[in-house]
Coordinates of C-alpha atoms in Angstrom, one line a residue:
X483 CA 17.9 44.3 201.6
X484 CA 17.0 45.7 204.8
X485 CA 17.1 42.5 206.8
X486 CA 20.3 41.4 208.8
X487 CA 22.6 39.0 206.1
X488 CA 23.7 35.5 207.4
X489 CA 26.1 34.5 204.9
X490 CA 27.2 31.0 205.7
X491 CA 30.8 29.6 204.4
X492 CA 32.8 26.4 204.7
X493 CA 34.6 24.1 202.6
X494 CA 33.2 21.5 200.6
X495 CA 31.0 18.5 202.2
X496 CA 31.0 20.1 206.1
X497 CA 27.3 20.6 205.4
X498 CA 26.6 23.7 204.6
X499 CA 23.5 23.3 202.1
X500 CA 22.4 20.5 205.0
X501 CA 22.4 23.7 207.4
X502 CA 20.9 25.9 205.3
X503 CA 17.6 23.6 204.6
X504 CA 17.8 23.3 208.3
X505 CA 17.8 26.6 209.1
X506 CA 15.1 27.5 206.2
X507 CA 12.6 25.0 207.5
X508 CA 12.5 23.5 203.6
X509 CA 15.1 21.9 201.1
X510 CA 15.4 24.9 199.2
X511 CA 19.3 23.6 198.3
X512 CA 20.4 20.1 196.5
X513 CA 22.0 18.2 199.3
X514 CA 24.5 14.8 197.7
X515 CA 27.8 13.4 199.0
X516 CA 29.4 14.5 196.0
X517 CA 31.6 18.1 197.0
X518 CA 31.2 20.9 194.8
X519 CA 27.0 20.7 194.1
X520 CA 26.8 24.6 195.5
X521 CA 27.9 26.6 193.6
X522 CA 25.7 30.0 193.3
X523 CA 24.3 32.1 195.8
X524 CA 20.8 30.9 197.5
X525 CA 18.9 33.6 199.6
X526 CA 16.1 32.7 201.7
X527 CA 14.1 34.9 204.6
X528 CA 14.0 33.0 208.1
X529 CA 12.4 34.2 211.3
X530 CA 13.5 33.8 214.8
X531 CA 11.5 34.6 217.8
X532 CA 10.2 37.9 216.4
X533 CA 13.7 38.4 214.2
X534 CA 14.2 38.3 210.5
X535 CA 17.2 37.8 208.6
X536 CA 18.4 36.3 205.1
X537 CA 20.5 33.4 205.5
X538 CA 22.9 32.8 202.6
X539 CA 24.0 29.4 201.0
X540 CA 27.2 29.5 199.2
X541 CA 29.7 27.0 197.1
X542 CA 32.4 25.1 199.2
X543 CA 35.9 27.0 199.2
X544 CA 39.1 24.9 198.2
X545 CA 43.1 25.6 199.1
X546 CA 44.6 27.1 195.9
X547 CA 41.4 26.6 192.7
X548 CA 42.6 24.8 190.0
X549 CA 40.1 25.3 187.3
X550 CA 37.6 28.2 186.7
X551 CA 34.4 26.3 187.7
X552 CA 36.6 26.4 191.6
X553 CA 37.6 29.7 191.3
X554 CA 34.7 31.1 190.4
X555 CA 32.8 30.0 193.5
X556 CA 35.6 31.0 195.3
X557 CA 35.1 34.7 194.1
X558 CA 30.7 34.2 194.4
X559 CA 31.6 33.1 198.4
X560 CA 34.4 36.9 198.7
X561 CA 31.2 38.8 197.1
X562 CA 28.6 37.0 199.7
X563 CA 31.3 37.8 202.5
X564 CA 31.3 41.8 201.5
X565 CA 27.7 42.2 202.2
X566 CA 27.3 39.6 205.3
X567 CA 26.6 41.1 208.9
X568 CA 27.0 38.1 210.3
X569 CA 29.4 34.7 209.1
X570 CA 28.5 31.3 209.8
X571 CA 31.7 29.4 209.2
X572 CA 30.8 25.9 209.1
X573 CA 33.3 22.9 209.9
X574 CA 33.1 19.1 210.6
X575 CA 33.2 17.9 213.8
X576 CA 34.6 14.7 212.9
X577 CA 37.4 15.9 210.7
X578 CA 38.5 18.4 212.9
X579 CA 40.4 21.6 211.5
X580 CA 42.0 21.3 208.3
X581 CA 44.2 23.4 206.1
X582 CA 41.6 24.5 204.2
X583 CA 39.4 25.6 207.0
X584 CA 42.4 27.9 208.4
X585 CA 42.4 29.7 205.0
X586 CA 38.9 30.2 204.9
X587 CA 39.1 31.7 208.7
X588 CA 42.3 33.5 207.4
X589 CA 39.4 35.1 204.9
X590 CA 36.9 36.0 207.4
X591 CA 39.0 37.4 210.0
X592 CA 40.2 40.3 206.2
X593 CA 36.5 41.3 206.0
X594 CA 36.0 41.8 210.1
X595 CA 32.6 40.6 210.3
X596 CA 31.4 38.4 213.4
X597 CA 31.5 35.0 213.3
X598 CA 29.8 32.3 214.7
X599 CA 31.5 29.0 214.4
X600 CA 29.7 26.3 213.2
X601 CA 30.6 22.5 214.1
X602 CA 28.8 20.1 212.6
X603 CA 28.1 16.4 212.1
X604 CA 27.9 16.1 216.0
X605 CA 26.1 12.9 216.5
X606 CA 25.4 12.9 220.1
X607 CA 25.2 15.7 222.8
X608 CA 25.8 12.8 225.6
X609 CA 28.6 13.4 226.6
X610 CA 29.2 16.8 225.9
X611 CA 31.6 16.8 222.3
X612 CA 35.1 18.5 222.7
X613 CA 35.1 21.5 221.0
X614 CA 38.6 22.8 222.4
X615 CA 40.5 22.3 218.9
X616 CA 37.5 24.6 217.1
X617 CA 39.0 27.8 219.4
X618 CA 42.7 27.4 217.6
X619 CA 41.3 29.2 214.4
X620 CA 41.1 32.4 216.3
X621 CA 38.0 33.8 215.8
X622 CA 37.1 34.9 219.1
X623 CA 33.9 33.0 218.6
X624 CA 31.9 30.1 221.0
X625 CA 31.4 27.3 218.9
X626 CA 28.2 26.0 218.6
X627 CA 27.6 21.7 218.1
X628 CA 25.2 21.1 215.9
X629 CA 23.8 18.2 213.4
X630 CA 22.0 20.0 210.5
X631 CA 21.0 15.9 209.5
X632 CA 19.5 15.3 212.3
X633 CA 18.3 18.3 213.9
X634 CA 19.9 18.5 217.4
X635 CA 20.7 22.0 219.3
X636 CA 19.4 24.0 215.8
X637 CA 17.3 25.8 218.3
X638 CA 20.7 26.9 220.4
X639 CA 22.1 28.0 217.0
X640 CA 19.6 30.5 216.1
X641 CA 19.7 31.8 219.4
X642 CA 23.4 32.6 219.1
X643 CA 22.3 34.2 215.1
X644 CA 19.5 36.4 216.6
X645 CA 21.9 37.5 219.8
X646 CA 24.3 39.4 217.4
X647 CA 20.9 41.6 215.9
X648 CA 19.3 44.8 217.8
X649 CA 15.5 43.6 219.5
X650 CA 14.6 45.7 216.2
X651 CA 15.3 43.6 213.4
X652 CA 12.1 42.1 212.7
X653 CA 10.9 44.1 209.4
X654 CA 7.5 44.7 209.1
X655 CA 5.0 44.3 206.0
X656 CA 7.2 44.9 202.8
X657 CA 5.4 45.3 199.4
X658 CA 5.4 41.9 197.6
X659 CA 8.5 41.2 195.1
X660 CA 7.5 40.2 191.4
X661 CA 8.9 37.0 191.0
X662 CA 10.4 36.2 187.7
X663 CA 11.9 32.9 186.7
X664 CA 14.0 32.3 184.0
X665 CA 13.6 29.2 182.4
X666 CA 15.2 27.1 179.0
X667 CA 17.8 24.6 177.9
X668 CA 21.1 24.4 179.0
X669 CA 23.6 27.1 177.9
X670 CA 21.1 29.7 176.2
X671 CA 22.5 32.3 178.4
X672 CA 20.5 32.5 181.3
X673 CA 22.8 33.1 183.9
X674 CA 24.5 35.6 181.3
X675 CA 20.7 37.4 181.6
X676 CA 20.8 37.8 185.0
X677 CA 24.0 39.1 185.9
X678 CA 23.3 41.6 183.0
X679 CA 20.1 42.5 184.6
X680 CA 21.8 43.1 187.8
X681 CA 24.7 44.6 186.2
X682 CA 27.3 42.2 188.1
X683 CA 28.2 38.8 188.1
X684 CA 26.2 37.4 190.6
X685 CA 25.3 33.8 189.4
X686 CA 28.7 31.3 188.1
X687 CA 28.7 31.9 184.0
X688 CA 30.4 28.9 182.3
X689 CA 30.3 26.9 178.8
X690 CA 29.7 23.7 180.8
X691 CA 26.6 22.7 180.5
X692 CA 24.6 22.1 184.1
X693 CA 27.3 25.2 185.9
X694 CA 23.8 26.3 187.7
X695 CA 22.2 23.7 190.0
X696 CA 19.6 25.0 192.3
X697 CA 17.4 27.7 191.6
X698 CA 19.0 30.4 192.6
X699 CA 17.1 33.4 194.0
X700 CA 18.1 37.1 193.6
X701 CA 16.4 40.4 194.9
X702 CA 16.7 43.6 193.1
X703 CA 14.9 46.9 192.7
X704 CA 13.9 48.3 189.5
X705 CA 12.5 51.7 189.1
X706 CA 11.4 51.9 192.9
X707 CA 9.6 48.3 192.6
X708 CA 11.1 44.9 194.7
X709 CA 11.9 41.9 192.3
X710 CA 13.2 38.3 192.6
X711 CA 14.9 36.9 190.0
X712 CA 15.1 32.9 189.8
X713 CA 17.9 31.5 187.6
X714 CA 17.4 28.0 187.2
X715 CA 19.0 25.1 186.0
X716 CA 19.1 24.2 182.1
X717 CA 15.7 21.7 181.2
X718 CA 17.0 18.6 179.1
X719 CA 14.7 16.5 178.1
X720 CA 13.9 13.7 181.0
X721 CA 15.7 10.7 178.6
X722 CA 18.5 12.7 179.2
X723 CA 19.2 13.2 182.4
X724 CA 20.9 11.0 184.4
X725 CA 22.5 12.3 187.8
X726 CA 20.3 12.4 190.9
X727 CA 21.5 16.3 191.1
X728 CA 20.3 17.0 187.6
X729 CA 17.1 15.7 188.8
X730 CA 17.1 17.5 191.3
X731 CA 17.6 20.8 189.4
X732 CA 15.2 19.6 186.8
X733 CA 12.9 19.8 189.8
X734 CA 13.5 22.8 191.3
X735 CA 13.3 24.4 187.9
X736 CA 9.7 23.5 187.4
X737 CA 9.2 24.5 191.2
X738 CA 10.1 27.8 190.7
X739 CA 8.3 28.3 187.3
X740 CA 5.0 27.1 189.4
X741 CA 6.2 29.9 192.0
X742 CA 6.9 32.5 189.5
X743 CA 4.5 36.0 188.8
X744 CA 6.2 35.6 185.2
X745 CA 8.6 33.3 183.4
X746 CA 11.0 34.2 181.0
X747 CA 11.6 31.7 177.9
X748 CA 15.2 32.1 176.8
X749 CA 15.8 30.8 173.3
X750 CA 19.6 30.7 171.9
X751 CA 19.2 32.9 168.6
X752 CA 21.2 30.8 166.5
X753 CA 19.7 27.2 167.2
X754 CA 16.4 28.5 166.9
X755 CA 13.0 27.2 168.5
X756 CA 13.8 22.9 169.3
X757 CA 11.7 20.5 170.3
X758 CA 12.6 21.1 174.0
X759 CA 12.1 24.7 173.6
X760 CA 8.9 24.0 172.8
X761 CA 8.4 21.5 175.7
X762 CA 9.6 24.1 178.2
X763 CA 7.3 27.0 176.6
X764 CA 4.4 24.0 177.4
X765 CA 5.3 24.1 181.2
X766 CA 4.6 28.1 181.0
X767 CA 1.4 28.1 179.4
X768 CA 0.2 24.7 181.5
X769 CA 1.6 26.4 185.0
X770 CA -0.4 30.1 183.7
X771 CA 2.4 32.5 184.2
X772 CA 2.7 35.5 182.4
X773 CA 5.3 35.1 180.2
X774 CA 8.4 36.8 177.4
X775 CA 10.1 35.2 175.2
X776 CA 14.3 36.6 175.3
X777 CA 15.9 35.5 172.2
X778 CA 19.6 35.8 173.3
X779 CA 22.9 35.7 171.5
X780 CA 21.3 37.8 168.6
X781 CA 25.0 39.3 168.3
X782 CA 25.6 35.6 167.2
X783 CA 23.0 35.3 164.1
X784 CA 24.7 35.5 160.7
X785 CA 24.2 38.6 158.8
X786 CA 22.3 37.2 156.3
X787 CA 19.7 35.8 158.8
X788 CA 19.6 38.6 160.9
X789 CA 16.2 40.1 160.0
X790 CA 14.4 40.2 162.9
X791 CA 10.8 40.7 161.2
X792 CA 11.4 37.3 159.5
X793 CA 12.7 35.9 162.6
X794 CA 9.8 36.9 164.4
X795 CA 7.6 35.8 162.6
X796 CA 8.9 32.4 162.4
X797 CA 9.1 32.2 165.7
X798 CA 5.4 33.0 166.4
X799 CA 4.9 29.7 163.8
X800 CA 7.1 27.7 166.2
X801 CA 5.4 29.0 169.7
X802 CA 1.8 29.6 168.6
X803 CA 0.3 28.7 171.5
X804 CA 1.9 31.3 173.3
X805 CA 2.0 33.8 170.2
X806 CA 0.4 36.3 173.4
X807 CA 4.4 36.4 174.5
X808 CA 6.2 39.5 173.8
X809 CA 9.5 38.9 172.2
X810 CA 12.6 40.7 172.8
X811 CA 16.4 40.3 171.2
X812 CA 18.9 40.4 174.1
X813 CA 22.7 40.1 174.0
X814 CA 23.4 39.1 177.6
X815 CA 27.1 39.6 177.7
X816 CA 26.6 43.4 176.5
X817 CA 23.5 44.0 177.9
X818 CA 22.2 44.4 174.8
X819 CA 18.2 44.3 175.2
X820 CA 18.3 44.1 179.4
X821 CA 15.6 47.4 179.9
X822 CA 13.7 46.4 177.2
X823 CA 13.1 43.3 178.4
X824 CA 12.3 44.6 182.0
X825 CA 9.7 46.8 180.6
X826 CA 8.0 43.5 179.0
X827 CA 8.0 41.8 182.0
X828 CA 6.9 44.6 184.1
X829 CA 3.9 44.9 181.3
X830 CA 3.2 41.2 181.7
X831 CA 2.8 40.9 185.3
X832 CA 0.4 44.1 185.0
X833 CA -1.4 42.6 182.4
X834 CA -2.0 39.4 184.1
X835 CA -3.5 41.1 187.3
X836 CA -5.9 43.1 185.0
X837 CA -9.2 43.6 186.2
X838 CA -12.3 43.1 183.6
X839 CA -15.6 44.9 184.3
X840 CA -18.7 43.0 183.9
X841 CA -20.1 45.0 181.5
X842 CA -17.2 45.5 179.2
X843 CA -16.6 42.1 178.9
X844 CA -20.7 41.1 178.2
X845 CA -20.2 44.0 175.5
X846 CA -17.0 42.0 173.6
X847 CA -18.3 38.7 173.9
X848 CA -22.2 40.0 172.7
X849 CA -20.3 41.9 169.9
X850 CA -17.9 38.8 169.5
X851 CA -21.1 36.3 169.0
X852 CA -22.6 39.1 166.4
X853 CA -19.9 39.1 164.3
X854 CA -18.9 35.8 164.2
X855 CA -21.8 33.1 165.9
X856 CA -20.8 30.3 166.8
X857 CA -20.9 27.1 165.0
X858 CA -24.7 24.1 165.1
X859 CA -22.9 21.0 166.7
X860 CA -25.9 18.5 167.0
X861 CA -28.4 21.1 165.6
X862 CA -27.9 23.4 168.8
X863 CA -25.8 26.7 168.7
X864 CA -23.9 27.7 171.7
X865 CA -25.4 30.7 173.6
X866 CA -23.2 32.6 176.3
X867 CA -25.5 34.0 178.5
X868 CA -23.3 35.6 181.7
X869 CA -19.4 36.9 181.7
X870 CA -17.7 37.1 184.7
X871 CA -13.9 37.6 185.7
X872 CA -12.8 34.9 188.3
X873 CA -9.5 35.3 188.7
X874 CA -6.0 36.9 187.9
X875 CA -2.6 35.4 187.5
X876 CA -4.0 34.1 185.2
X877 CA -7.1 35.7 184.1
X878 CA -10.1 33.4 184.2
X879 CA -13.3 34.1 183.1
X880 CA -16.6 32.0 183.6
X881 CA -19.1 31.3 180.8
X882 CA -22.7 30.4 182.0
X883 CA -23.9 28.5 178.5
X884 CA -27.0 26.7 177.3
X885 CA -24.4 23.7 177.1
X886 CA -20.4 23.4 177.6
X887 CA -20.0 20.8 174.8
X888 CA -21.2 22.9 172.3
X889 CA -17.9 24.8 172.6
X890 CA -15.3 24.0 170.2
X891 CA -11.8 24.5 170.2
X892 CA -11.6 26.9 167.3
X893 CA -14.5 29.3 168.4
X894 CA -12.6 29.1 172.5
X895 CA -9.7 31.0 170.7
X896 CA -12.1 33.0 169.1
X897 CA -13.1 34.4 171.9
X898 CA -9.9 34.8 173.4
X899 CA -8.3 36.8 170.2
X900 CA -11.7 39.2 170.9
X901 CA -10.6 40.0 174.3
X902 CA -7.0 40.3 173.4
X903 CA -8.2 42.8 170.4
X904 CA -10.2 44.4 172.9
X905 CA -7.9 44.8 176.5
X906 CA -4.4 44.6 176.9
X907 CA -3.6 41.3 178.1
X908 CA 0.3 40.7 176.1
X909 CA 1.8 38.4 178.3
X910 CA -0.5 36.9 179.7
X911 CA -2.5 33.3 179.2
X912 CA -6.4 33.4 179.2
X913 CA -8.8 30.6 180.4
X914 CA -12.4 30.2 180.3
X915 CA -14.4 28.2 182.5
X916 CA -17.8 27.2 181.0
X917 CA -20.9 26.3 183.2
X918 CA -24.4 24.8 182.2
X919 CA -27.2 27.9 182.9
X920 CA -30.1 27.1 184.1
X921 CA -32.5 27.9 181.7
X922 CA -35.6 29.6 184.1
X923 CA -32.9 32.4 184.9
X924 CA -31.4 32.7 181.3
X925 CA -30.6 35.8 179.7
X926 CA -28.4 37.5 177.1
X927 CA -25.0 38.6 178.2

């Protein structure tokens, strides 16, 4: 990544997530008393006095996992480990050490990375708390009081981070990643997509609906260009959802869509466009993110059904109002569909930081009116007098009109099918803006 990697590890309920918003300035991770809400991978950048570094959040390690969900997290926290430069091994102050912290230090002593030891829940600095007991995991490592709740001596703890990183590890400007989030229902295979994207399993994979929690972030390269992938939690619809931390993911889902460069709609092949599907395509459009559509678990289709033409087209039918989406067939688990669907996204984004010229764009709208004018509402006509482009991401134009109202709904997507026939904007929403012109300066577009 090119920044030093703080991977921080503990068992479940000492904190860690706590820490990590703490640390992060922002609560990026869902934070609840019940063990066992981490369980992916969170990146996020922080800065230190001059130093940057990516401080890792990962899933709660147990004594001896006894179902896959645990042992999976188990084997997410040995992967974070591998590429840490520095370990922040989190315990409780008031519990003290426990069996299950000596097996986690049993882990970090294998990989031979330095340590800072992390003892939290320390409620007051006055007196000074006893921290003797903390050295008996030998670490060789100070330990460092803290109370990620409250705040106190977070200061002193990043000191001790930045100590263990040469004066030179503040990075400077770095092209901008291409943020992608993928967004749908529960269990249509998004955390399948992004493990077959980055071509290892970096995100938990289970049939339980609600495995993935936060938003998980992931940076990768692709053909020389910086990406961030965002796998987010599974969107039920809001009748549905009933736990705080399924609110909470529900939230963080929609956060990162209104973050995102691009979103990606993933659609289970077999159940076909839903209701929610539908709902969730809505938040893409309304948020103005470039956006593909991955139909996954086309290996799944019956035979008979499996004529993607027909699908396609009713699937345009279903999703008309983004019927600008490209739409690619993906099996996730094979990774079946991954670098076509790359490309796609790659064209999106592109497409929604086009670049219009005045002139070309007067020309398709003039041409536009020619062909097709627009309709008498109240015996008046709408005239478009001036074009411009406003904005990208997504791609506004303004109108100057002899009146706004006069624009109707059908002759708006008029226009916008022009400009689609005429540029290359797949992937991308279009608005308009219309303004009253003043009719001493009017003239024709």
């Amino acid at each position: 990544m090119g920044k030093p990697v703080v991977v921080i590890v503990g068992r479940p309920n000492v904190g860690k997530s706590t820490l990590f918003n703490r640390l992060v300035g922002k609560g990026v991770a869902i934070v609840e008393a019940e063990p066992g809400v981490t369980r992916d991978r969170l990146y996020r950048e922080v800065e230190w006095c001059g130093c940057e570094f990516v401080l890792v959040d990962t899933g709660g390690v147990v004594e001896s996992p006894s179902d896959p969900l645990e042992a999976a997290i188990r084997r997410q926290v040995e992967q974070a480990l591998a590429e840490a430069d520095l370990v922040l091994l989190v315990l409780d102050y008031r519990a003290g050490i426990t069996s299950e912290d000596r097996e986690i230090a049993f882990l970090v002593r294998r990989i031979g990375k330095p340590v800072v030891l992390v003892v939290n829940k320390v409620d007051t600095f006055d007196p000074p708390p006893a921290l003797s007991e903390f050295y008996a995991l030998g670490l060789g490592a100070e330990p460092v009081p803290v109370s990620a709740a409250q705040g106190l001596n977070i200061g002193d703890l990043l000191d001790a981070i930045v100590a263990h990183f040469p004066s030179g590890a503040a990075v400077g400007a770095e092209e901008e990643a291409v943020t992608v989030a993928l967004v749908g229902r529960p269990n249509v295979g998004k955390s399948s997509l992004v493990n077959a994207i980055l071509g290892e399993e970096r995100v938990i994979v289970s049939e339980i609906p609600g495995t993935t929690r936060d938003a998980v972030d992931t940076p990768f390269t692709w053909k020389g260009r910086p990406y961030l992938l965002i796998d987010t939690a599974g969107l039920r619809r809001r009748s549905r959802i009933e736990a705080e931390s399924e609110r909470q993911s529900a939230w963080r889902a929609r956060r990162a869509l209104r973050r995102a460069h691009a979103a990606v709609l993933v659609l289970d092949a077999v159940e076909g466009v839903t209701l929610q599907d539908k709902r969730i395509a809505g938040l893409i459009e309304e948020a103005g993110r470039a956006v593909v559509v991955a139909v996954n678990k086309w290996d799944l289709v019956p035979p008979q059904q499996k004529d993607p033409s027909r699908y396609l087209a009713a699937l345009r039918q279903e999703l008309y109002f983004i019927n600008y989406a490209p739409v690619v067939f993906t099996v996730a688990t094979a990774r079946r569909g991954v670098q076509q669907l790359l490309g796609e996204i790659e064209r999106a984004v592109a497409n929604t930081r086009r670049r219009v010229r005045d002139q070309e764009l007067s020309e398709v709208l003039q041409e536009a009116q020619l062909r097709n004018p627009p309709p008498r509402l109240k015996d008046k006509r709408l005239r478009i007098y001036q074009a411009y482009q406003v904005a990208v991401g997504p791609l506004v134009f303004l109108l100057r009109v002899n009146d706004p109202e006069l624009m109707t709904l059908h002759y708006r997507k008029y226009l916008e099918n022009q400009l689609r026939a005429a540029f290359d904007f797949t992937g991308t929403p279009i608005r308009f803006v219309l303004r009253r012109h003043k009719e001493r300066r009017e003239k024709n577009v």
